[in-house]
Every structure is written in structure tokens, then in C-alpha cells.
Short mmCIF file of C-alpha atoms in Angstrom, two decimals:
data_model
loop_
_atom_site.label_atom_id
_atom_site.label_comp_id
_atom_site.label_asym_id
_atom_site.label_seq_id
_atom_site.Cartn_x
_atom_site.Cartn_y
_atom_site.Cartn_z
CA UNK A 1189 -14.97 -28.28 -50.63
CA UNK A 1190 -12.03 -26.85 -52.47
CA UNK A 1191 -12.26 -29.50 -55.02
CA UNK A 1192 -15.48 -28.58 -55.50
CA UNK A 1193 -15.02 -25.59 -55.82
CA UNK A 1194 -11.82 -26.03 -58.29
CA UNK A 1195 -14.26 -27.89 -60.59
CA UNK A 1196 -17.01 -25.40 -60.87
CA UNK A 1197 -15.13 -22.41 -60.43
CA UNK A 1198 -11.00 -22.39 -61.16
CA UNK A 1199 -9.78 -18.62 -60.79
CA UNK A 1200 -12.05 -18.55 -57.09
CA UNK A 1201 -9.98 -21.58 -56.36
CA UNK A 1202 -6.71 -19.86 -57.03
CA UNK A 1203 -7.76 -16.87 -54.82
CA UNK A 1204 -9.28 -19.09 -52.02
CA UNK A 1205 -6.09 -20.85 -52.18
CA UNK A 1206 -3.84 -17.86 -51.94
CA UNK A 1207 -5.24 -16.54 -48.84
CA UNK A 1208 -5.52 -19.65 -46.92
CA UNK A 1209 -1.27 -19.95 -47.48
CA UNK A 1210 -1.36 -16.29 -46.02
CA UNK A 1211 -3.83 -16.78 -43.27
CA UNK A 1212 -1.47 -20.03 -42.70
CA UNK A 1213 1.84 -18.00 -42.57
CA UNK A 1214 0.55 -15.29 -40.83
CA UNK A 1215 -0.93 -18.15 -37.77
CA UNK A 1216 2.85 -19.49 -38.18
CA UNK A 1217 4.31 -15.93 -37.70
CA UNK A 1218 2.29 -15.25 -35.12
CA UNK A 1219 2.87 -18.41 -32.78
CA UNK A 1220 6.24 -16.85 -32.48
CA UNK A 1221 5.16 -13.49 -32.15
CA UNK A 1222 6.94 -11.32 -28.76
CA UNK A 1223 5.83 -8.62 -27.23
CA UNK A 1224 7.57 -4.83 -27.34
CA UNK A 1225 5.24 -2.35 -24.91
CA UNK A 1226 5.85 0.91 -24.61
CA UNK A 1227 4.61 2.95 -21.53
CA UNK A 1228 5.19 6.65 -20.30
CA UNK A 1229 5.44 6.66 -16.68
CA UNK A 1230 2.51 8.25 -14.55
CA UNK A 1231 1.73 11.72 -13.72
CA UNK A 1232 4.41 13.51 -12.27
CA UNK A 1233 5.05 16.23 -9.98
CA UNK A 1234 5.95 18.56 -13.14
CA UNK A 1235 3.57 16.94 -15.17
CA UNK A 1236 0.86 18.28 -13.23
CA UNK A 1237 2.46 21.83 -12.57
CA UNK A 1238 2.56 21.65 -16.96
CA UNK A 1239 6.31 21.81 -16.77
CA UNK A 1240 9.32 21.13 -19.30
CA UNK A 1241 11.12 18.14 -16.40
CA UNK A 1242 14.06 16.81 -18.91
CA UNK A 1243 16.50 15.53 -16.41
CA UNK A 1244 15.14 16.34 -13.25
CA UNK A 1245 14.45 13.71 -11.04
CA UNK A 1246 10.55 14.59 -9.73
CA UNK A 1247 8.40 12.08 -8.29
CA UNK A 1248 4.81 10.72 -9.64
CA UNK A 1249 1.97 12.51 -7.92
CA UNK A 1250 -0.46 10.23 -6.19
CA UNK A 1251 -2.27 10.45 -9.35
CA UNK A 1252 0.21 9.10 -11.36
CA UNK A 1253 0.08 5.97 -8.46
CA UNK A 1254 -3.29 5.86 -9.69
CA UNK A 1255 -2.22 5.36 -13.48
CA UNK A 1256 0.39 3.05 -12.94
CA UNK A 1257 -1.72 0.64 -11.11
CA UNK A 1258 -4.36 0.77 -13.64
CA UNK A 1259 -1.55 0.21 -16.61
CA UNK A 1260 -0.66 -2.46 -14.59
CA UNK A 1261 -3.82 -4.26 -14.41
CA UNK A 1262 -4.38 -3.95 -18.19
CA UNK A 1263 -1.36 -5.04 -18.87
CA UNK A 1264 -2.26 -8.46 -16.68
CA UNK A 1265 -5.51 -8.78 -18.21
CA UNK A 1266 -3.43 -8.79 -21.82
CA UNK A 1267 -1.45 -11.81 -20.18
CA UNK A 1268 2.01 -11.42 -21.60
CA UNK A 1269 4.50 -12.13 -19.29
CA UNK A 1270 7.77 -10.21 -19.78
CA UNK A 1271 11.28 -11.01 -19.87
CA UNK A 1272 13.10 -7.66 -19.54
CA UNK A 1273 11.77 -4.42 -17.98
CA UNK A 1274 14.18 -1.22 -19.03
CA UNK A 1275 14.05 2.02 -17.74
CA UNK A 1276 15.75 4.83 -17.16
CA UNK A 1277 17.47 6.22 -14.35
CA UNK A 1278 14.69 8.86 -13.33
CA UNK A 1279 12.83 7.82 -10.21
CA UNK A 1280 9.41 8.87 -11.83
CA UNK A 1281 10.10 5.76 -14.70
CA UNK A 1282 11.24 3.63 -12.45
CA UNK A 1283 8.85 3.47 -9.96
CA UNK A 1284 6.27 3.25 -12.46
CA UNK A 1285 7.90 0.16 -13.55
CA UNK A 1286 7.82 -1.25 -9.83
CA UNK A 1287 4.28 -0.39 -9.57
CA UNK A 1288 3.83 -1.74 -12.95
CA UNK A 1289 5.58 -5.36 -12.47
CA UNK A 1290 4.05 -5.69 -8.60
CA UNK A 1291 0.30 -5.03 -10.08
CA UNK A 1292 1.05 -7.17 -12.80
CA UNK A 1293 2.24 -10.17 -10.52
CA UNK A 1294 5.69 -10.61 -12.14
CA UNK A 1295 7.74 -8.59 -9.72
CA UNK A 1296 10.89 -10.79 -10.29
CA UNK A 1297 11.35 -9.81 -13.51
CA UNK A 1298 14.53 -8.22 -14.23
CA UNK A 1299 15.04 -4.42 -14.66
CA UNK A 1300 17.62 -2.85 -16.50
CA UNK A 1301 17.92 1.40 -15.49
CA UNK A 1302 19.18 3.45 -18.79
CA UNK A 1303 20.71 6.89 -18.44
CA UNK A 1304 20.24 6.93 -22.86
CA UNK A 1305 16.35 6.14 -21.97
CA UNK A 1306 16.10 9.53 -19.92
CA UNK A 1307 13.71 12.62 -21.36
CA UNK A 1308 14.93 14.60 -24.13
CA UNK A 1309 17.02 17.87 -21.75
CA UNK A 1310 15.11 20.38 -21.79
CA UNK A 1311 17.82 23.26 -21.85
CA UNK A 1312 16.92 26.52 -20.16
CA UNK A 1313 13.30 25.37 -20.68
CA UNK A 1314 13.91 23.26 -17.34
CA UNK A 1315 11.07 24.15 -14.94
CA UNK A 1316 9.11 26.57 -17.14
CA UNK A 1317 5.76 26.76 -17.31
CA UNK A 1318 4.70 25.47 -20.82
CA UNK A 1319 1.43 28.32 -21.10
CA UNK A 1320 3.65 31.09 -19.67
CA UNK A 1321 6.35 30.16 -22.06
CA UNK A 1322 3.70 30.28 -24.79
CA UNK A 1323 2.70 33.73 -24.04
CA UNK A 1324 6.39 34.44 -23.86
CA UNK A 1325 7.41 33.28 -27.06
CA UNK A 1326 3.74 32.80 -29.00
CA UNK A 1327 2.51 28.74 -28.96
CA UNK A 1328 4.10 27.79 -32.28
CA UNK A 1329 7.29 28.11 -30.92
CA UNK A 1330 6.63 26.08 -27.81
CA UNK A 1331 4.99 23.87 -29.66
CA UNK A 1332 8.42 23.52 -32.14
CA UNK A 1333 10.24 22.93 -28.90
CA UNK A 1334 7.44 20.32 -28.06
CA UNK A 1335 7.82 18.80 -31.06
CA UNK A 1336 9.84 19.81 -33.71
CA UNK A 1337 12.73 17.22 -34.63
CA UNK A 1338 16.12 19.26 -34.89
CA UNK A 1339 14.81 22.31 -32.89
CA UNK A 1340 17.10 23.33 -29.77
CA UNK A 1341 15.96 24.84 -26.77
CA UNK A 1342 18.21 27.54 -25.24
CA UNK A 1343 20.91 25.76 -23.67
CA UNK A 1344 21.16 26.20 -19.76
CA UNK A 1345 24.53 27.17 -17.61
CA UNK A 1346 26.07 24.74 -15.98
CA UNK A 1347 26.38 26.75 -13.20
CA UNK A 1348 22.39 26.87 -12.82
CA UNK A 1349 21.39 25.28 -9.46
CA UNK A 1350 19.02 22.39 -11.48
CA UNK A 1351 21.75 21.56 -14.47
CA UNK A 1352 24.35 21.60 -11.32
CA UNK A 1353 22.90 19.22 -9.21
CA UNK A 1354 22.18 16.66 -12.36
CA UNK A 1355 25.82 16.58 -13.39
CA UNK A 1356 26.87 16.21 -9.77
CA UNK A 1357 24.50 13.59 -9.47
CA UNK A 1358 25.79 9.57 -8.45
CA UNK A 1359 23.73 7.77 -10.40
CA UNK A 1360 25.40 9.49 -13.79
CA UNK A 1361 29.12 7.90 -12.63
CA UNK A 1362 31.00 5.05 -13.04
CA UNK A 1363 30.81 3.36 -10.17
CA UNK A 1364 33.40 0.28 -9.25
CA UNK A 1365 32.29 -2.99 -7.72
CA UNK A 1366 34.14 -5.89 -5.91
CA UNK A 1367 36.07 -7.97 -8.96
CA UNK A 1368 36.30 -4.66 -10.96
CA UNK A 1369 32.74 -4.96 -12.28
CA UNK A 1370 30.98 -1.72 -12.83
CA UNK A 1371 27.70 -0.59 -10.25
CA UNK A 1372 26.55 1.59 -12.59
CA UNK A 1373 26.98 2.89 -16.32
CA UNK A 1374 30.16 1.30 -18.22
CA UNK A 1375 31.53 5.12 -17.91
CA UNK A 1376 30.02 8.63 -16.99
CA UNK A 1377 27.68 9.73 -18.96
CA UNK A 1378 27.96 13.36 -20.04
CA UNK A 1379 24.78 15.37 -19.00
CA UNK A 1380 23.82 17.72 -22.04
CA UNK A 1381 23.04 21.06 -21.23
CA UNK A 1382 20.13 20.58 -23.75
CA UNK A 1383 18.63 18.57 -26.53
CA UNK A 1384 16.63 18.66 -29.85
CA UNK A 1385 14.66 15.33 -30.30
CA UNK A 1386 16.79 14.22 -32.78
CA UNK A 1387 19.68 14.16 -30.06
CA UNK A 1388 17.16 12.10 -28.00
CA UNK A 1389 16.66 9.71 -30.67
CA UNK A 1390 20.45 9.21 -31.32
CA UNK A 1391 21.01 7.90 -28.20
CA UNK A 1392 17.44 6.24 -27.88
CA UNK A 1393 18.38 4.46 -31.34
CA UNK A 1394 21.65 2.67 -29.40
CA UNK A 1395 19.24 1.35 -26.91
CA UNK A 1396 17.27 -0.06 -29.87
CA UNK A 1397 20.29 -1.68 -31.44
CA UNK A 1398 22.62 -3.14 -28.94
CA UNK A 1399 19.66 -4.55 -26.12
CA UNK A 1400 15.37 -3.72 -27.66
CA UNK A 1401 16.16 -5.43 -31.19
CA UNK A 1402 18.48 -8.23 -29.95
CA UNK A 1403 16.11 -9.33 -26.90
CA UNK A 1404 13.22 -9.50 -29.41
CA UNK A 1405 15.17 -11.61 -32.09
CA UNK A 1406 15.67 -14.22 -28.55
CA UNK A 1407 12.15 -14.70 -28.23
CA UNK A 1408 11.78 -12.48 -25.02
CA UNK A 1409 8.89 -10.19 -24.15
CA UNK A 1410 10.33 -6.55 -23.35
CA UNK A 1411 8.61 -3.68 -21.45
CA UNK A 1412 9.95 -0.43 -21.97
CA UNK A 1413 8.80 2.46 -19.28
CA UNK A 1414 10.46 5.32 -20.41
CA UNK A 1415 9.25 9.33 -20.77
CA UNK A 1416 7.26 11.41 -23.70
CA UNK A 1417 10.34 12.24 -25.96
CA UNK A 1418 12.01 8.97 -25.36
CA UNK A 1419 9.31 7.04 -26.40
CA UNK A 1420 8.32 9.25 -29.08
CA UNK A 1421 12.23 7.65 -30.48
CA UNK A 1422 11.58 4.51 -30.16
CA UNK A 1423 8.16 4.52 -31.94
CA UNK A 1424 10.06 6.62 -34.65
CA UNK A 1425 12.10 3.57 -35.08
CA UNK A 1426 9.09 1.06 -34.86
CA UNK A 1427 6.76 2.85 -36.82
CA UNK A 1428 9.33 3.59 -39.67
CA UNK A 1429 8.18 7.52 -39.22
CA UNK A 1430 9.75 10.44 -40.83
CA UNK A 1431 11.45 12.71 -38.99
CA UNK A 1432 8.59 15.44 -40.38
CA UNK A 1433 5.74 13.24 -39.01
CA UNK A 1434 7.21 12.28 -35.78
CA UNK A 1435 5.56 15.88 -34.89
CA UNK A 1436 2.59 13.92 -34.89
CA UNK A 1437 3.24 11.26 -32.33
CA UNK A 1438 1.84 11.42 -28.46
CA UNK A 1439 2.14 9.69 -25.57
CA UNK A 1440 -0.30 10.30 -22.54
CA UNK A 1441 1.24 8.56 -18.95
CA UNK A 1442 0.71 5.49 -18.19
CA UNK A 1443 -0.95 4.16 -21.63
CA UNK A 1444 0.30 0.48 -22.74
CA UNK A 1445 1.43 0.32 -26.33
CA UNK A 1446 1.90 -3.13 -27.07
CA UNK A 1447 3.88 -3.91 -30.75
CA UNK A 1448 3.58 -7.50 -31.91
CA UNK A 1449 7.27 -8.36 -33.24
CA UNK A 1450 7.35 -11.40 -35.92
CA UNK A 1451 10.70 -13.11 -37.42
CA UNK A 1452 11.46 -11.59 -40.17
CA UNK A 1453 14.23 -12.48 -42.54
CA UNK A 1454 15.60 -9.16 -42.82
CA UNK A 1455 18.54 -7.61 -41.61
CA UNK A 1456 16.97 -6.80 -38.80
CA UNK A 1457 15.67 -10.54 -37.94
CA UNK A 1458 11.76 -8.79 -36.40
CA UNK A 1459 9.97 -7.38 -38.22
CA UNK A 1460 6.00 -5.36 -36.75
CA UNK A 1461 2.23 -6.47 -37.65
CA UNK A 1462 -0.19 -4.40 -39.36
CA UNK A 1463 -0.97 -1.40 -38.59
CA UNK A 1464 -3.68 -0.94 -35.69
CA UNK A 1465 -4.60 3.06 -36.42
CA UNK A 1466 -2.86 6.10 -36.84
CA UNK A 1467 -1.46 9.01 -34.78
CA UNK A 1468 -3.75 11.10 -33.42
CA UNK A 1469 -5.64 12.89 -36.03
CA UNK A 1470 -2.68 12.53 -38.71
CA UNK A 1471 -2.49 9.30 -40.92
CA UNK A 1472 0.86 8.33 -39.65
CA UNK A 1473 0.50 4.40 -39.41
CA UNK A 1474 0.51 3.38 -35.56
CA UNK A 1475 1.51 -0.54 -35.85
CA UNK A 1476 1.28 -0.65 -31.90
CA UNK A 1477 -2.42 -1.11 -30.16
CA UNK A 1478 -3.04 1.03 -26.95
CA UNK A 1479 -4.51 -1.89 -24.23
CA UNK A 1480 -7.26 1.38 -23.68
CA UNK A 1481 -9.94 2.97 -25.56
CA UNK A 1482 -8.76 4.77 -28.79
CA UNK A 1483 -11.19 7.44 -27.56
CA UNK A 1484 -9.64 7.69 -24.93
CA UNK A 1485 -6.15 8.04 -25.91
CA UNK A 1486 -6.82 10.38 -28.72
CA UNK A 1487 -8.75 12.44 -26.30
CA UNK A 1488 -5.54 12.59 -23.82
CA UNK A 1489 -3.45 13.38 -26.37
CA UNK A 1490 -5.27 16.41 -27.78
CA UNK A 1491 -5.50 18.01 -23.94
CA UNK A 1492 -1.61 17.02 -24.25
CA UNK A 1493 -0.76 19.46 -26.98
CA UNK A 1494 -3.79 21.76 -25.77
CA UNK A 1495 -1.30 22.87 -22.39
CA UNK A 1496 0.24 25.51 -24.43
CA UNK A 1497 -2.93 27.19 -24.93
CA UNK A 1498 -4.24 26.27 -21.23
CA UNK A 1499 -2.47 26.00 -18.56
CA UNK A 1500 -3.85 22.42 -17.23
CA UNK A 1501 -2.37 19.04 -16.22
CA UNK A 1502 -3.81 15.82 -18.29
CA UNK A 1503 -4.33 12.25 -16.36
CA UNK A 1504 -5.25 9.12 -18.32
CA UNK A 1505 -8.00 8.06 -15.23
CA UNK A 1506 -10.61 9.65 -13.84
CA UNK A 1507 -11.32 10.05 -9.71
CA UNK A 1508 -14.97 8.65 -10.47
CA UNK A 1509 -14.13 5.26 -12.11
CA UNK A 1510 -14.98 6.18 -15.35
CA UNK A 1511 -12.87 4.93 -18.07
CA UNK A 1512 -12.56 8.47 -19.69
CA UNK A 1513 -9.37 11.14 -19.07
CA UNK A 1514 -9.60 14.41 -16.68
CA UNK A 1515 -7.82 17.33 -16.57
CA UNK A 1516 -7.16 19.87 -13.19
CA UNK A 1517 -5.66 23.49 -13.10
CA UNK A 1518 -2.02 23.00 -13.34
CA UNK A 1519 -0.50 22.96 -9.83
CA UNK A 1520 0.44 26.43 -8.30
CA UNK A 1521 2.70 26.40 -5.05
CA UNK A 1522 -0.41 27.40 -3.14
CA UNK A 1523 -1.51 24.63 -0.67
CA UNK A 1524 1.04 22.05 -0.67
CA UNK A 1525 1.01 18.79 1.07
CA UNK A 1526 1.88 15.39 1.60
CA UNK A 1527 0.32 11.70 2.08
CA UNK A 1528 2.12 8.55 2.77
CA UNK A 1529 1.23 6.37 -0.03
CA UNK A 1530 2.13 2.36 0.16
CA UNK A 1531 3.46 0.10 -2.91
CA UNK A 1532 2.77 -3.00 -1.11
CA UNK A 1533 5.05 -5.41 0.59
CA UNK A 1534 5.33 -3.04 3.43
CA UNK A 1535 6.90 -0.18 1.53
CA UNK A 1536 5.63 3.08 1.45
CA UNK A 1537 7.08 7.15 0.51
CA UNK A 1538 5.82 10.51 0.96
CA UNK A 1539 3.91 12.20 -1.82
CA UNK A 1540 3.29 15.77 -2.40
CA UNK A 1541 -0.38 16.72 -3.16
CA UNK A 1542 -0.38 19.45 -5.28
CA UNK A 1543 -3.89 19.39 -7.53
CA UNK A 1544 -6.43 21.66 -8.30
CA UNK A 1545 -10.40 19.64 -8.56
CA UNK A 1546 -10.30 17.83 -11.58
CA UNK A 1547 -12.94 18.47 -14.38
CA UNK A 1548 -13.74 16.29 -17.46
CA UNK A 1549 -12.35 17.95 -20.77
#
């Protein structure tokens, strides 16, 4: 046919030609394609009270249960199986990840916990309300705190009863095994007493260099289940965003992001696919796709930035089935209880209930 073709018709040959070597290279590219997916972990105890968390260690709310296990099954129905899980050291990420490897049916995988993948510290903004903040301080400041990329919140004492029992916490300290091997970070980590996102991204950006980058050039599959901020960093990096338009970039709990990487022959040895959509409204180039509706997502992430003006907690599932998002009165200490709530293989943990009766947005 392309003989033909070249006969009757020489400069249509030419361009025939020229795409069929790119649709070629691209198929070649993309047999060796891995897998980078991002997700936020579920709802949270201070997710649903509409909270700044940073370091504090709060648990997922039986609602974020609810998200994990349905990121988990989309991420089986996607059927990439995954190499390396890493997380940080905050039990709300990595359960998340347990949930997220059990429901996926690859709960051997290994998982590698990540003080430098914790949420961006939240300063004195620890435990504030984000609407009563807003009405404090007006919503464009919040919303710079939110968001903004070199923007510091106040910085908290040390001597506060939160920031105190972070820095006295184990998990941040070397800790020495039989043979001299180390139990848990190569040396203490230092606990800021508050970060701008571009602090977050420093640290997220070693993460990206020395293990993210490297595993992907080896041909493995990574999962990354980290927080908001953290992953806002690392999609910086993918992306190739500016540090003006990362204002622009959301994640809503428990949403797969999954980034195509192909071999590249640039410094960098990966290199990411074409671009899927954009960031929310903006036309910042998203090169990941979200394994749920775009509708969806967008509409999450818009009741996302919306909690300065209401005071609401966002989930990415609804109680009915439906595939859309829902959104509750932000928890209040009115009324609180707690359910026993199993992970399989015979484990279980106490959950405090906390929400308000959802409504759609």
C-alpha cells in the first residue's frame, strides 16, 4: 500500500512514513515503560476536623478506610504490579499503603518509611482550624499558607505540647541494630519547627534523586503514598512546574496518579509521556492520569481549596456507591466515638468516629 501510495502521491508518502517511525518508537518506548503512582493517603482524623496536621501523627477516619480500599481496587484493576512502596513515617500514610498493597493482592511488596516524605510542618498553624484561621487572618492569606511556594507559617515553640512530643518522638532517632546496622534513619532527623513548601520540596527532591529516579531507571514499578504538600513536590519535579504554578496543583486522598516513565537518553535516563490534562482549572500540563473520573477529581479538588471559605471535610467516595465525592460538616468534639475496624488477616484497631451526615457538593 505504501508503494502505492509513493507512486501516486510522494510528499503523503513522506508524512505516512514519518509517523509510522514515531508510532514505532513510541510502541518501543512504551514496552519498557514503568510505573511512578502517586497517592495521598485517606481521610484523616484532621482531615475531617479541616485541620493544618504537618507532623502529627493522626489516624485515617473510617472513611479514609473506605478510600484506601477503593484506591486499592483501582489500582488492581490497572494491573501494574509494584516493586517498591515508600512512605513516610506518619501512621495515616502508612497504613494507607497496607490497606493499599493487601486490596491490591501484592502485600509482600517491600515498603520503605521516609521521615523526608512527611507533610510540609505546619508551624504554629498545627491544629488550627483552616475557616477559623481564614476569618482570623482573611482567606488569601490562608490560602498563601496553603499554597504559596516560599511562604512561612509562624514558627511554633518547641516547648508547645504537639512540637514537643514530635521531637521526642522514636521513630525520628537513630536507632542501632545487632552488627551495627541502623533500625531506623541513617541519623536523627531534625524536626523543623515549620516549613514553606519550598522547604518541603528540598527534602522531597533528595527522595527523588538518590531512591524515585534510580528505581525507575532499573525497570521497577514504584508507589509512592505520601501527604498533600509532599506530593504536591514530587509532581513539581515530574511535571517540570514552576514554582509560581505549583499554586495550582491538588491532591484529594486516596486518588491514584499513575506517571508512565520511558528511557530517555538524558541525564536523567526517564523521561514522562504526554500530557493527560491539566491542573485543575489552570493549564499547567498534568503528564500523570488519575485511575478516577476527571470529574471527579476536579470536583474534589475545588471543595479542597473551598475549606477556607467553609468549614467542611472533602472525601473522594460517597456512602451511597456512587462514583461522585461528598463533603460533611467538619468534625466538632461533640459526639465522639469509636468502632473496631479490621484490615484483614486477623488484624484490627480502634477508630474514632467523628462525622457530621455527609451531603453531595
Amino acid at each position: 500500500l505504501l508503494l502505492a501510495v509513493s507512486a501516486l502521491h510522494p510528499p503523503l508518502a513522506a508524512t505516512v512514513q514519518r509517523r509510522c517511525r514515531r508510532r514505532a518508537v513510541y510502541l518501543a518506548e512504551s514496552a519498557g515503560a514503568k510505573k511512578l503512582t502517586l497517592i495521598r493517603h485517606g481521610q484523616s482524623e484532621w482531615n475531617l476536623a479541616n485541620r493544618f496536621t504537618g507532623w502529627v501523627d493522626v489516624d485515617l477516619t473510617t472513611r479514609g478506610i473506605q478510600e484506601a480500599r477503593e484506591a486499592a481496587r483501582a489500582l488492581k484493576a490497572d494491573g501494574t504490579e509494584y516493586d517498591l512502596v515508600l512512605t513516610s513515617c506518619l501512621r495515616r500514610a502508612v497504613r494507607t499503603s497496607c490497606l493499599l498493597l493487601s486490596g491490591a493482592g501484592r502485600p509482600a511488596v517491600p515498603m520503605v518509611k521516609d521521615a523526608r516524605l512527611n507533610e510540609q510542618h505546619a508551624g504554629a498553624l498545627t491544629g488550627r482550624n483552616k475557616r477559623s484561621l481564614a476569618k482570623e487572618h482573611g482567606h488569601e492569606q490562608v490560602m498563601r499558607w496553603r499554597r504559596g511556594f516560599a511562604v512561612p507559617p509562624p514558627p511554633i515553640s518547641t516547648k508547645a505540647p504537639l512540637q514537643s512530643a514530635i521531637c521526642r518522638d522514636e521513630r525520628y532517632r537513630r536507632r542501632p541494630c545487632a552488627g551495627g546496622a541502623s533500625g531506623g534513619p541513617s541519623q536523627d532527623v531534625v524536626v523543623p519547627r515549620g516549613e514553606t513548601f519550598r522547604d518541603c520540596l528540598e527534602r522531597v527532591s533528595e527522595v527523588w534523586s538518590d531512591t524515585v529516579e534510580p528505581a525507575l531507571r532499573d525497570g521497577k514499578n514504584v508507589l509512592v503514598v505520601s501527604h498533600g504538600n509532599a506530593l504536591r513536590a514530587l509532581i513539581k519535579l515530574v511535571d517540570g512546574v514552576s514554582d509560581e504554578d505549583a499554586y495550582h496543583l491538588d491532591m484529594p486522598t486516596a486518588c491514584p496518579l499513575v506517571y508512565e516513565a520511558l528511557p530517555s537518553s538524558g541525564p536523567s535516563g526517564v523521561r514522562f509521556g504526554d500530557a493527560h490534562g491539566t491542573w485543575g482549572t489552570s493549564s499547567v500540563l498534568r503528564h500523570g492520569r488519575f485511575l478516577y473520573d476527571e470529574g471527579r477529581v476536579q470536583q474534589a479538588q475545588e471543595m479542597m481549596r473551598s475549606q477556607v471559605l467553609r468549614d467542611i471535610a472533602v472525601s473522594t467516595i460517597s456512602s451511597t456507591g456512587s462514583s461522585g465525592i461528598a463533603t460533611c460538616d467538619a468534625w466538632s468534639e461533640e459526639g465522639v466515638s469509636s468502632v473496631r475496624v479490621s484490615v484483614g488477616d486477623g488484624e484490627s484497631f480502634n477508630v474514632r468516629t467523628m462525622g457530621k451526615p455527609e451531603r453531595q457538593p
